[in-house]
XYZ file of C-alpha atoms in Angstrom:
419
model
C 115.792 143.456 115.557
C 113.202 146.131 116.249
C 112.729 145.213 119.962
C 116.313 144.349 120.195
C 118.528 146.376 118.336
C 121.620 145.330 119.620
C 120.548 141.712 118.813
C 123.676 139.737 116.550
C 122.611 136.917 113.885
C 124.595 133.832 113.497
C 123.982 132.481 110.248
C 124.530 128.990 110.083
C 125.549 128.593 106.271
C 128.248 126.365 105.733
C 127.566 123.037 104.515
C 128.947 119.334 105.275
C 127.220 117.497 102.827
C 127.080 118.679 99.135
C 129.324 120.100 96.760
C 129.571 123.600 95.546
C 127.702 123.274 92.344
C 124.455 121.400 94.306
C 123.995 124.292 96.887
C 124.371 126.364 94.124
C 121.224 125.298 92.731
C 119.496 124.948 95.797
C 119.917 128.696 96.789
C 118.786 130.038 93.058
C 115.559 127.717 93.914
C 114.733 128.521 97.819
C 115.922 132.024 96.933
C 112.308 132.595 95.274
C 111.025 131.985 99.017
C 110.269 134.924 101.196
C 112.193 134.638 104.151
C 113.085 136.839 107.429
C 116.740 136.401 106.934
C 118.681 135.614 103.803
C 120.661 132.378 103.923
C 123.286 131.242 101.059
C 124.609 127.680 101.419
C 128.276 127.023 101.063
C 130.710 124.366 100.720
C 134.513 123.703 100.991
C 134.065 119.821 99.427
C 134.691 121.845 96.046
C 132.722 122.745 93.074
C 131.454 119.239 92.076
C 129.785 117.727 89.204
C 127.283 119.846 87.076
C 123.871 119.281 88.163
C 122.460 117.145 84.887
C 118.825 117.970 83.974
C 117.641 115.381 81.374
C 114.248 115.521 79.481
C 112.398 111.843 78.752
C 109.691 111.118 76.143
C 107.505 109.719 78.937
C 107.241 107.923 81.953
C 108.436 104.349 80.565
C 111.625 105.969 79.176
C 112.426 108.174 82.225
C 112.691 104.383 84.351
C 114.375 102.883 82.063
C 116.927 105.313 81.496
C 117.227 106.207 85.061
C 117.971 102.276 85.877
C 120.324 102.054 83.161
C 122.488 105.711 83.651
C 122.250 104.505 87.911
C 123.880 101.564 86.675
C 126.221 102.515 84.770
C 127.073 105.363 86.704
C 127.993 102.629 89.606
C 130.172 100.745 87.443
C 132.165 103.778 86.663
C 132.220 105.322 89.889
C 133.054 102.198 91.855
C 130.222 102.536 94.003
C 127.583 101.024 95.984
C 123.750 100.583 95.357
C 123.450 102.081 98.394
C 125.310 105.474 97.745
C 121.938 106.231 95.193
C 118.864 107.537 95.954
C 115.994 107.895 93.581
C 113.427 110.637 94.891
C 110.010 111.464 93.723
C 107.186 113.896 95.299
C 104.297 111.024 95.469
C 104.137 107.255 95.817
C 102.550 106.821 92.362
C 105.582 107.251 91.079
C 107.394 104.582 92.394
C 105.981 101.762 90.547
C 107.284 101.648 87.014
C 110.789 102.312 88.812
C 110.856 99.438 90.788
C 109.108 97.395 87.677
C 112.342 98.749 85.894
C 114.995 98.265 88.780
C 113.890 94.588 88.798
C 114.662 94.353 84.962
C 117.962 95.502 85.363
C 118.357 93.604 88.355
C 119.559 96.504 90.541
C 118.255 96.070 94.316
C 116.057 98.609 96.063
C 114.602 99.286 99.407
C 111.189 101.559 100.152
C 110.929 104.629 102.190
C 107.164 106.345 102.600
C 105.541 104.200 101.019
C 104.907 100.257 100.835
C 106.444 98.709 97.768
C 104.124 97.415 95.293
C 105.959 93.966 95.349
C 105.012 93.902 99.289
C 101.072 94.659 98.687
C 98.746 91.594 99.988
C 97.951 90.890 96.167
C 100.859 90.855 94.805
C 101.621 88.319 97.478
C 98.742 86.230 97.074
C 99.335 85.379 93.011
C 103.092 85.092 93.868
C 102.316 82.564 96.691
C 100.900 80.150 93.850
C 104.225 81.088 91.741
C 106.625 80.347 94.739
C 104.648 76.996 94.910
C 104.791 75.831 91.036
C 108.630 76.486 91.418
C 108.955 74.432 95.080
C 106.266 72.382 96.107
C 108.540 71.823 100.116
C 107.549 75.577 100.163
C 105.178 75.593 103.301
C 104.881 79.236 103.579
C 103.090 79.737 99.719
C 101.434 76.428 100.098
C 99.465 78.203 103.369
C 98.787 81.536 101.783
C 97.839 79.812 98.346
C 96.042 77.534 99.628
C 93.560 79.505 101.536
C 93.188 82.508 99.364
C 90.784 82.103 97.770
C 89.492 80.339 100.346
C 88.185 76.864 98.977
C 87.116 74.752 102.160
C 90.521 74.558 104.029
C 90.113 75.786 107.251
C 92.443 76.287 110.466
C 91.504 73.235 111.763
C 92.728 71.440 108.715
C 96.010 73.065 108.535
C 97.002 72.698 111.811
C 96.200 68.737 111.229
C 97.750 68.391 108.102
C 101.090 70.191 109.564
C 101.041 68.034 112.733
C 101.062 64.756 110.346
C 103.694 66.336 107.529
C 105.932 67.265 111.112
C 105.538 63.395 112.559
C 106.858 62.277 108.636
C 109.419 65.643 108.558
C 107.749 66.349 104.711
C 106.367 69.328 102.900
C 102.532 70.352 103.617
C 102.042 69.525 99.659
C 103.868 66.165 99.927
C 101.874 65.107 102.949
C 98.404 65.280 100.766
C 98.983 62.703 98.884
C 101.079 60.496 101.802
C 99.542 57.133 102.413
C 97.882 57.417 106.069
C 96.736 60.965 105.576
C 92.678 59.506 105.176
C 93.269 58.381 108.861
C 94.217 62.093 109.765
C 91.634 63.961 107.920
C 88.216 63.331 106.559
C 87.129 63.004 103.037
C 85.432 66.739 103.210
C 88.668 67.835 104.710
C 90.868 66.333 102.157
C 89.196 66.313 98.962
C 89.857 70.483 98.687
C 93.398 69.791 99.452
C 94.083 67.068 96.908
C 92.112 69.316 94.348
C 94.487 72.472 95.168
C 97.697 69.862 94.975
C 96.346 68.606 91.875
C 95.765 71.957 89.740
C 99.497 72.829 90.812
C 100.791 70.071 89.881
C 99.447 70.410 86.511
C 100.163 74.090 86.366
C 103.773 72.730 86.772
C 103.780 70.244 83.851
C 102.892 72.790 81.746
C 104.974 75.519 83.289
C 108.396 74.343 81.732
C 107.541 74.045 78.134
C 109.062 77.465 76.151
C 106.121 78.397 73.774
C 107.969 78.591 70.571
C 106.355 75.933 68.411
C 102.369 76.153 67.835
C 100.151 74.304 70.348
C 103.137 74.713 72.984
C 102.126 76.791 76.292
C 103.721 79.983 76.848
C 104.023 81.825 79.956
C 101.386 83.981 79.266
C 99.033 81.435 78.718
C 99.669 79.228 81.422
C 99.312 82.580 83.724
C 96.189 83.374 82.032
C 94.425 80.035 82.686
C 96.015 80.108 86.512
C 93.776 83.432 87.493
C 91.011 82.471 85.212
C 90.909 79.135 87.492
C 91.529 80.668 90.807
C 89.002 83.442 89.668
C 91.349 85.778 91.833
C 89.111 89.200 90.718
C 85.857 87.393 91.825
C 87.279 87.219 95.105
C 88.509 90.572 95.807
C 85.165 91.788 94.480
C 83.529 89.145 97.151
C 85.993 90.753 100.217
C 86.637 94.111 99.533
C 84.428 97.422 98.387
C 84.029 98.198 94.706
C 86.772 100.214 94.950
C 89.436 98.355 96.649
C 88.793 95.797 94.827
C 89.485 97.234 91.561
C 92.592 98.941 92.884
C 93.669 95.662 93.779
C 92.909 94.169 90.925
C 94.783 96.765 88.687
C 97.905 95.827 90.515
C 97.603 92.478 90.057
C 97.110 92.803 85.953
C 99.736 95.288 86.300
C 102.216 92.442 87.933
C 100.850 89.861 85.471
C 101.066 91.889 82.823
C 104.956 92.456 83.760
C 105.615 88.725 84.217
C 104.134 88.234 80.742
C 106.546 90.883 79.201
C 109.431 89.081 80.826
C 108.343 86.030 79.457
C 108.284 86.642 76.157
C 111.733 88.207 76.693
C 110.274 91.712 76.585
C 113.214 94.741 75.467
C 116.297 91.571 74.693
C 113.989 89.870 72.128
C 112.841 85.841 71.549
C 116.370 84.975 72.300
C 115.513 85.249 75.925
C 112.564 84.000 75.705
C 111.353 82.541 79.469
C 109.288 79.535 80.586
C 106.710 80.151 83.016
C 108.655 77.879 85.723
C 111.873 79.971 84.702
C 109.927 83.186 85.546
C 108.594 81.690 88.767
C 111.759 80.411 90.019
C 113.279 84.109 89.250
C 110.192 85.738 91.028
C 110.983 82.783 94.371
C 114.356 84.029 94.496
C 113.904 87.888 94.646
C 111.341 86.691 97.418
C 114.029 84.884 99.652
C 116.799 87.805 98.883
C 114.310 90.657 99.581
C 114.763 91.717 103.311
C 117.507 89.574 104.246
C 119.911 91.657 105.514
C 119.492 95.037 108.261
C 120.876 97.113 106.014
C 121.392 95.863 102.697
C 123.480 97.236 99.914
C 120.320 98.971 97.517
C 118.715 101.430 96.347
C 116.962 103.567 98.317
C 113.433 104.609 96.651
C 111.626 107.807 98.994
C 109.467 110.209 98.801
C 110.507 113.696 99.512
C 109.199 113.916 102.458
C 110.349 110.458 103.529
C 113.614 111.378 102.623
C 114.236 114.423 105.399
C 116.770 114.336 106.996
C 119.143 111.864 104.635
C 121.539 112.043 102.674
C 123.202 109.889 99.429
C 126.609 110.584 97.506
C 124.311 110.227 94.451
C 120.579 111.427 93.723
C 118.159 110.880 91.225
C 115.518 113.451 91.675
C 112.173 112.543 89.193
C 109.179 113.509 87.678
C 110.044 117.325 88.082
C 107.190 118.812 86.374
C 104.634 121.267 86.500
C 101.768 119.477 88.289
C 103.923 117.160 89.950
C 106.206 118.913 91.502
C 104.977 121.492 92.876
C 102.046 119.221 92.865
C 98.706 120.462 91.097
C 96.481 122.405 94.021
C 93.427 123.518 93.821
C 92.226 126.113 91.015
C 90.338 127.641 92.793
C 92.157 128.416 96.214
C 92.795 131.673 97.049
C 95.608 133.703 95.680
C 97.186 133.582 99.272
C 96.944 130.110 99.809
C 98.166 129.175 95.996
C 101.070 131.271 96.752
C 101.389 129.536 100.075
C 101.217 126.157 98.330
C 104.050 126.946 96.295
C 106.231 128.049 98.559
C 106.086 125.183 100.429
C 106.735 122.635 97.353
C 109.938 124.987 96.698
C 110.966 123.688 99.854
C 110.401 120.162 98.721
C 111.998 120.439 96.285
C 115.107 122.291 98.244
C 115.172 118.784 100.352
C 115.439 116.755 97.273
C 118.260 118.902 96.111
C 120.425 118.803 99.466
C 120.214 115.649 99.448
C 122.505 114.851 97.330
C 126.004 115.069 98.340
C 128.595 114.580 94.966
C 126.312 114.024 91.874
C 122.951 114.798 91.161
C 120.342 114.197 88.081
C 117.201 115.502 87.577
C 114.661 114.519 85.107
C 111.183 114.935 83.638
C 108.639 113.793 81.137
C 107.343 115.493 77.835
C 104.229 113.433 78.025
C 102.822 111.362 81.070
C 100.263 108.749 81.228
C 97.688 109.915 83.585
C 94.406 107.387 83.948
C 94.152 105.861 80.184
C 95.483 108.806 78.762
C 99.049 110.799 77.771
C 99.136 114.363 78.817
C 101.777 116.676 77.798
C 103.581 117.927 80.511
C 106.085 121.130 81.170
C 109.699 121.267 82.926
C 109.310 122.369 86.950
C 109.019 126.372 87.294
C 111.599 125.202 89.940
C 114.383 123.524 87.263
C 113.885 127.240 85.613
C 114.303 128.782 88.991
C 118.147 126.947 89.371
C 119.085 128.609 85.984
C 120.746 125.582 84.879
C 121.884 125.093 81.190
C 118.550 123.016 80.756
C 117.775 122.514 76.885
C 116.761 118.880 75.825
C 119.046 117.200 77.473
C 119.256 113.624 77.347
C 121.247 110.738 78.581
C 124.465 109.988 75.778
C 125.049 106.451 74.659
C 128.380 106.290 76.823
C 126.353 107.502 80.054
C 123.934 104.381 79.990
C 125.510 101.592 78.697
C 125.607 99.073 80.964
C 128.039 97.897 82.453
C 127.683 93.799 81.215
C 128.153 95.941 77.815
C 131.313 97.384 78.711
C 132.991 94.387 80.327
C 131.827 92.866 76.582
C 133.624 95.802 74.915
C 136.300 95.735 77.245
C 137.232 91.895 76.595
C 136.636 92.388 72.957
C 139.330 95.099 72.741
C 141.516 92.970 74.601
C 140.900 89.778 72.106
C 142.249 91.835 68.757
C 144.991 90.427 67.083
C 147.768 92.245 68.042
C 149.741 94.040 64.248
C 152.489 92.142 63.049
């Protein structure tokens, strides 16, 4: 405007997407921002919901709740699964939501990052579930079969599918089929017989509930399956130190959560699960997963995944002070701290607009970090959209779910009517 004096600016300020009440809060927060021209967002799809900032005890509580309000909040709303969004600034994050997604059965898809369900690992021990539960499974049979790798080569398989495709039977069936010896030698066939073997005994002990003493749990039967396959021995064997254990903390991680489920975890020993119930659960969120283009879920993204997007309803997470804005370095330069944080205001300006008609935000009093809990503070940014913040937390009637209210529902409707 120096240069060019007579030079006219055409702000372009009105906005499709949100309501007023969300662009509200997003200019009080990008407002902190220097900037060459000032911009305020507005709407005509009217004021809106309040923006809902809720405080959680930790990390374990913030997924939990989150699943259950998203839940609920469908139910009332009438919505989809795929009108929600849950965003976070990093990919660490994403875990215990998807651990607590899966509990409430709510369906989810991945953006910027790879789901923790879909790492090799994960795949490998759930290959050997997949298998206890459906022995005509070829696909597990294959990957459990050969990882760890016990003696069954290419050669093998390719044999052994050739003869189960001549007698149209499973891979697992055609082991023990009379006529196999002629197909494969003994060297060939004695690793396969042994693998057959320890599933089929792994199944006969998978559907006894461990309620009376002596009787095998889940747990246990779990626990003797990796012992056996010595799964962390062969990580260790195939990847660095380092991978390895990464890999390895995912899988305890997964076993760990199969174990809780088992034992019927938050709805008590009424619920109570067999190992074969938990692997038949596990082999059909396997088949469902990725079935359809666009499937009606969830979507889990990063911030910066999320660009770009938009969702009637958002669940923005984690919004605390070394989170987001992310923890930088100490020691950087006053310019380039300053920098930093000007640049995770704008993250956390996306995550705002993304939301179109509802939109909760929430963070943790204390966070596990490592083998640790760490107290944590609210966002500087939260305090920038001079919200109403306090302590809030979700209300009894917000995350009930919604099995719960068709229960309360039909129990109002079976009173006796007053004579």
């Amino acid at each position: 405007q120096v240069d060019f004096p007579d030079l006219k600016v055409i702000k372009l300020e009105q906005n499709y997407r949100s309501t007023t009440r969300i662009l509200q809060a997003a200019n009080a927060v990008i407002a902190n921002n220097p900037k060459l021209f000032d911009k305020a967002l507005w709407s005509e799809h009217g004021l809106g919901d309040p923006v809902k900032v809720m405080a959680m005890q930790d990390d374990e509580q913030e997924a939990e709740q989150v699943a259950i309000l998203l839940s609920a909040h469908r139910f009332e709303r009438r919505a989809k699964f795929s009108d929600y969004a849950i965003l976070y600034r990093g990919n660490h994050q994403a875990r215990i939501f998807e651990k607590a997604l899966r509990r409430e059965r709510i369906p989810y898809v991945m953006s910027g990052g790879q789901s923790f369900f879909d790492r090799a690992e994960i795949k490998d021990i759930v290959s050997y579930l997949r298998l206890v539960a459906n022995g005509d499974d070829d696909p597990a049979f294959i990957r459990a079969v050969t990882t760890p790798k016990r003696g069954v080569g290419q050669s093998t398989l390719e044999a052994l599918g050739a003869f189960a495709g001549k007698w149209q039977c499973s891979l697992f069936e055609a082991v023990f089929k009379g006529g196999i010896e002629a197909i494969l030698a003994d060297r060939q066939l004695m690793p396969l017989r042994q693998f057959c073997t320890f599933i089929n005994q792994l199944e006969a002990r998978a559907g006894r509930v461990g309620r009376n003493p002596g009787d095998d749990n889940a747990g246990q039967v779990l626990d003797d399956m990796m012992k056996e396959i010595n799964y962390e021995g062969y990580l260790y064997d195939n990847f660095d130190d380092r991978q390895a254990q990464g890999k390895w903390q995912n899988v305890l991680d997964f076993t760990t959560w199969l174990k809780e489920k088992g034992n019927g975890g938050k709805e008590g020993a009424d619920s109570e699960k067999n190992l074969l119930d938990l692997t038949q659960m596990v082999a059909l969120m396997t088949m469902l997963e990725g079935r359809d283009e666009e499937p009606d879920a969830v979507r889990m993204s990063t911030l910066h995944a999320s660009k770009g997007l938009e969702f009637p309803h958002v669940f923005l997470i984690g919004v605390e002070e070394g989170i987001l804005p992310h923890r930088g370095d100490p020691d950087a330069p006053p310019e380039i701290a300053a920098a930093r944080i000007e640049e995770e205001r704008r993250l956390m300006y996306v995550g705002i607009t993304r939301a179109q008609r509802s939109l909760h935000i929430t963070w943790c009093k204390k966070r596990q970090r490592a083998r640790e809990s760490v107290q944590c503070d609210i966002s500087r940014f939260v305090k920038e959209m001079q919200l109403d913040v306090g302590d809030a937390v979700p209300t009894e009637a917000e995350t009930i779910t919604p099995q719960s209210r068709l229960a309360n529902l039909k129990a109002l409707l079976q009173k006796p009517k007053p004579v």
